[in-house]
PDB file of C-alpha atoms in Angstrom:
ATOM      1  CA  MET U   1      -0.062   0.135  -0.321  1.00 85.00           C
ATOM      2  CA  ILE U   2       1.069   3.754  -0.860  1.00 93.00           C
ATOM      3  CA  HIS U   3       0.267   6.328   1.738  1.00 97.00           C
ATOM      4  CA  ALA U   4       1.166   9.710   0.353  1.00 98.00           C
ATOM      5  CA  GLY U   5       1.061  13.217   2.204  1.00 98.00           C
ATOM      6  CA  HIS U   6       2.078  16.826   1.455  1.00 98.00           C
ATOM      7  CA  CYS U   7       2.460  20.328   3.324  1.00 98.00           C
ATOM      8  CA  LEU U   8       0.087  23.059   3.837  1.00 97.00           C
ATOM      9  CA  CYS U   9       1.291  25.003   0.778  1.00 97.00           C
ATOM     10  CA  GLY U  10       1.824  21.262  -1.504  1.00 97.00           C
ATOM     11  CA  ALA U  11       5.509  22.501  -2.524  1.00 97.00           C
ATOM     12  CA  ILE U  12       7.097  19.609   0.102  1.00 98.00           C
ATOM     13  CA  ARG U  13       5.107  16.103  -1.149  1.00 98.00           C
ATOM     14  CA  PHE U  14       6.328  12.098   0.384  1.00 98.00           C
ATOM     15  CA  SER U  15       5.110   8.659  -0.013  1.00 97.00           C
ATOM     16  CA  PHE U  16       5.772   5.686   1.713  1.00 97.00           C
ATOM     17  CA  THR U  17       5.184   2.184   0.881  1.00 93.00           C
ATOM     18  CA  GLY U  18       4.256  -0.789   2.971  1.00 92.00           C
ATOM     19  CA  VAL U  19       2.975  -1.239   6.733  1.00 93.00           C
ATOM     20  CA  PRO U  20       4.656   1.710   8.755  1.00 96.00           C
ATOM     21  CA  ASN U  21       6.597   0.575  12.159  1.00 95.00           C
ATOM     22  CA  TRP U  22       3.880   2.121  14.408  1.00 94.00           C
ATOM     23  CA  VAL U  23       1.309   5.213  15.089  1.00 95.00           C
ATOM     24  CA  LEU U  24       1.353   6.755  17.959  1.00 93.00           C
ATOM     25  CA  HIS U  25      -0.039  10.184  19.653  1.00 92.00           C
ATOM     26  CA  CYS U  26       3.217  12.049  21.229  1.00 91.00           C
ATOM     27  CA  HIS U  27       2.249  13.939  23.903  1.00 90.00           C
ATOM     28  CA  CYS U  28       5.322  15.184  25.584  1.00 83.00           C
ATOM     29  CA  GLU U  29       6.055  19.244  25.578  1.00 88.00           C
ATOM     30  CA  SER U  30       8.414  19.363  22.815  1.00 89.00           C
ATOM     31  CA  CYS U  31       5.834  17.676  20.066  1.00 87.00           C
ATOM     32  CA  ARG U  32       3.246  20.063  21.683  1.00 90.00           C
ATOM     33  CA  ARG U  33       5.364  23.716  21.010  1.00 90.00           C
ATOM     34  CA  ALA U  34       6.779  22.205  17.489  1.00 88.00           C
ATOM     35  CA  THR U  35       3.389  22.148  16.350  1.00 90.00           C
ATOM     36  CA  ALA U  36       1.374  24.468  18.082  1.00 87.00           C
ATOM     37  CA  SER U  37      -1.073  21.425  19.779  1.00 91.00           C
ATOM     38  CA  ALA U  38      -2.167  19.080  22.358  1.00 89.00           C
ATOM     39  CA  MET U  39      -1.186  16.039  20.766  1.00 90.00           C
ATOM     40  CA  THR U  40       0.657  15.267  17.410  1.00 94.00           C
ATOM     41  CA  THR U  41       0.667  11.745  16.083  1.00 95.00           C
ATOM     42  CA  PHE U  42       3.316  10.360  14.202  1.00 95.00           C
ATOM     43  CA  VAL U  43       3.790   7.405  11.397  1.00 97.00           C
ATOM     44  CA  SER U  44       6.977   5.748  12.255  1.00 97.00           C
ATOM     45  CA  VAL U  45       8.770   4.139   8.599  1.00 97.00           C
ATOM     46  CA  PRO U  46      11.970   2.807   7.788  1.00 97.00           C
ATOM     47  CA  ASP U  47      13.908   6.071   6.168  1.00 96.00           C
ATOM     48  CA  SER U  48      13.938   3.722   3.195  1.00 95.00           C
ATOM     49  CA  HIS U  49      10.593   3.677   2.362  1.00 96.00           C
ATOM     50  CA  VAL U  50      10.253   7.210   2.657  1.00 97.00           C
ATOM     51  CA  VAL U  51      10.420   9.234  -1.178  1.00 97.00           C
ATOM     52  CA  TRP U  52      10.289  12.805  -1.154  1.00 97.00           C
ATOM     53  CA  SER U  53       9.333  15.475  -3.503  1.00 97.00           C
ATOM     54  CA  GLY U  54       9.258  19.104  -3.920  1.00 97.00           C
ATOM     55  CA  PRO U  55      12.609  21.884  -2.306  1.00 97.00           C
ATOM     56  CA  PRO U  56      14.322  19.535   0.485  1.00 96.00           C
ATOM     57  CA  PRO U  57      12.764  20.626   3.821  1.00 97.00           C
ATOM     58  CA  ALA U  58      14.733  22.475   6.328  1.00 97.00           C
ATOM     59  CA  ARG U  59      15.817  20.935   9.274  1.00 97.00           C
ATOM     60  CA  PHE U  60      16.412  22.285  13.039  1.00 95.00           C
ATOM     61  CA  ALA U  61      17.975  20.923  16.108  1.00 95.00           C
ATOM     62  CA  SER U  62      15.241  21.128  18.217  1.00 91.00           C
ATOM     63  CA  SER U  63      17.141  18.918  21.003  1.00 91.00           C
ATOM     64  CA  PRO U  64      20.780  16.610  20.985  1.00 94.00           C
ATOM     65  CA  GLY U  65      20.353  14.179  18.397  1.00 95.00           C
ATOM     66  CA  VAL U  66      16.693  15.646  17.717  1.00 95.00           C
ATOM     67  CA  THR U  67      16.257  16.609  13.900  1.00 96.00           C
ATOM     68  CA  ARG U  68      12.945  18.521  13.223  1.00 96.00           C
ATOM     69  CA  GLY U  69      12.234  19.531   8.933  1.00 97.00           C
ATOM     70  CA  PHE U  70       9.212  21.531   7.761  1.00 97.00           C
ATOM     71  CA  CYS U  71       8.156  23.473   4.930  1.00 97.00           C
ATOM     72  CA  PRO U  72      10.604  26.028   4.498  1.00 97.00           C
ATOM     73  CA  THR U  73       8.071  27.804   2.575  1.00 97.00           C
ATOM     74  CA  CYS U  74       4.418  27.463   4.875  1.00 97.00           C
ATOM     75  CA  GLY U  75       6.527  26.448   8.080  1.00 96.00           C
ATOM     76  CA  SER U  76       4.356  23.164   8.144  1.00 96.00           C
ATOM     77  CA  PRO U  77       6.010  20.453  10.564  1.00 97.00           C
ATOM     78  CA  LEU U  78       7.005  17.541   8.159  1.00 97.00           C
ATOM     79  CA  PHE U  79       9.206  14.942  10.163  1.00 97.00           C
ATOM     80  CA  TYR U  80      10.928  14.363  12.912  1.00 96.00           C
ATOM     81  CA  ARG U  81      14.464  11.570  13.645  1.00 96.00           C
ATOM     82  CA  ASN U  82      15.817  11.079  16.636  1.00 95.00           C
ATOM     83  CA  ASP U  83      19.726   9.532  16.793  1.00 96.00           C
ATOM     84  CA  ARG U  84      18.387   6.980  18.835  1.00 94.00           C
ATOM     85  CA  LEU U  85      16.267   5.129  16.501  1.00 94.00           C
ATOM     86  CA  PRO U  86      18.443   5.082  13.674  1.00 95.00           C
ATOM     87  CA  GLY U  87      16.625   3.861  10.497  1.00 96.00           C
ATOM     88  CA  GLU U  88      12.972   5.448  10.889  1.00 96.00           C
ATOM     89  CA  THR U  89      11.216   8.698   9.983  1.00 97.00           C
ATOM     90  CA  HIS U  90       9.012   9.468  12.140  1.00 97.00           C
ATOM     91  CA  LEU U  91       6.173  11.479   9.816  1.00 98.00           C
ATOM     92  CA  TYR U  92       2.799  13.270  11.244  1.00 97.00           C
ATOM     93  CA  ALA U  93      -0.223  11.499  10.860  1.00 96.00           C
ATOM     94  CA  ALA U  94      -2.444  14.991   9.893  1.00 96.00           C
ATOM     95  CA  LEU U  95      -0.248  15.868   6.379  1.00 97.00           C
ATOM     96  CA  LEU U  96      -1.302  12.526   4.957  1.00 98.00           C
ATOM     97  CA  ASP U  97      -3.741  12.312   2.165  1.00 97.00           C
ATOM     98  CA  ASP U  98      -5.869  10.313   4.095  1.00 96.00           C
ATOM     99  CA  PRO U  99      -5.226  10.491   7.780  1.00 94.00           C
ATOM    100  CA  GLY U 100      -8.103   8.188   8.403  1.00 92.00           C
ATOM    101  CA  ALA U 101      -6.068   4.862   6.970  1.00 93.00           C
ATOM    102  CA  LEU U 102      -3.909   4.727   9.652  1.00 94.00           C
ATOM    103  CA  THR U 103      -5.544   4.232  13.330  1.00 91.00           C
ATOM    104  CA  PRO U 104      -3.076   5.176  16.296  1.00 91.00           C
ATOM    105  CA  GLU U 105      -2.047   2.381  19.209  1.00 89.00           C
ATOM    106  CA  GLY U 106      -1.210   4.463  22.252  1.00 87.00           C
ATOM    107  CA  HIS U 107       0.482   7.343  23.395  1.00 88.00           C
ATOM    108  CA  ASP U 108       3.843   7.903  23.989  1.00 87.00           C
ATOM    109  CA  PHE U 109       5.030  10.678  27.183  1.00 88.00           C
ATOM    110  CA  ILE U 110       1.607  10.151  28.167  1.00 85.00           C
ATOM    111  CA  ASP U 111       3.431  11.893  31.895  1.00 86.00           C
ATOM    112  CA  GLU U 112       3.637  15.161  30.269  1.00 85.00           C
ATOM    113  CA  ARG U 113      -0.046  15.113  28.653  1.00 87.00           C
ATOM    114  CA  ILE U 114      -1.525  18.310  29.450  1.00 88.00           C
ATOM    115  CA  ALA U 115      -3.885  17.557  32.116  1.00 86.00           C
ATOM    116  CA  TRP U 116      -7.046  18.405  30.089  1.00 89.00           C
ATOM    117  CA  MET U 117      -5.611  16.411  27.515  1.00 83.00           C
ATOM    118  CA  HIS U 118      -6.970  12.211  27.934  1.00 77.00           C
ATOM    119  CA  PRO U 119      -6.473   9.204  26.158  1.00 65.00           C
ATOM    120  CA  LEU U 120      -9.146   8.233  23.488  1.00 61.00           C
ATOM    121  CA  PRO U 121     -10.294   4.551  25.486  1.00 57.00           C
ATOM    122  CA  ASP U 122      -9.869   2.186  22.231  1.00 54.00           C
ATOM    123  CA  THR U 123      -6.266   2.456  22.324  1.00 54.00           C
ATOM    124  CA  ARG U 124      -3.672   0.570  24.055  1.00 52.00           C
ATOM    125  CA  PRO U 125      -2.448   1.180  27.657  1.00 47.00           C
ATOM    126  CA  PRO U 126       0.385   4.159  27.720  1.00 45.00           C
ATOM    127  CA  HIS U 127       4.323   4.323  27.816  1.00 43.00           C
ATOM    128  CA  ALA U 128       6.366   6.491  28.655  1.00 40.00           C
TER     129      ALA U 128
END
């Protein structure tokens, strides 16, 4: 199966094939600030399965060993990479053309969630 997505302005497009490693909601403070949202949902994909088109994403080292990619035109966050998780790219599920095609499996960094943000009942137990 091929999944495709793009940034807000459409300048940068991406696609990936196959089944993701995982799909999770992240509640960490860093991701909340990077996306200006209460949480974000990531799709973890092997680097070799991701194809980019358009201009290269801009990059920002948000913390030691962490790189976040974004569109230099519209500012849409595009990916997260962590040196502790080599070989995988975490794409933002909301950028997919059909974000409903993938179902989140659970929550990450639940201990950092905003107090009013409650986990969804149909996901596995949280882990940090």
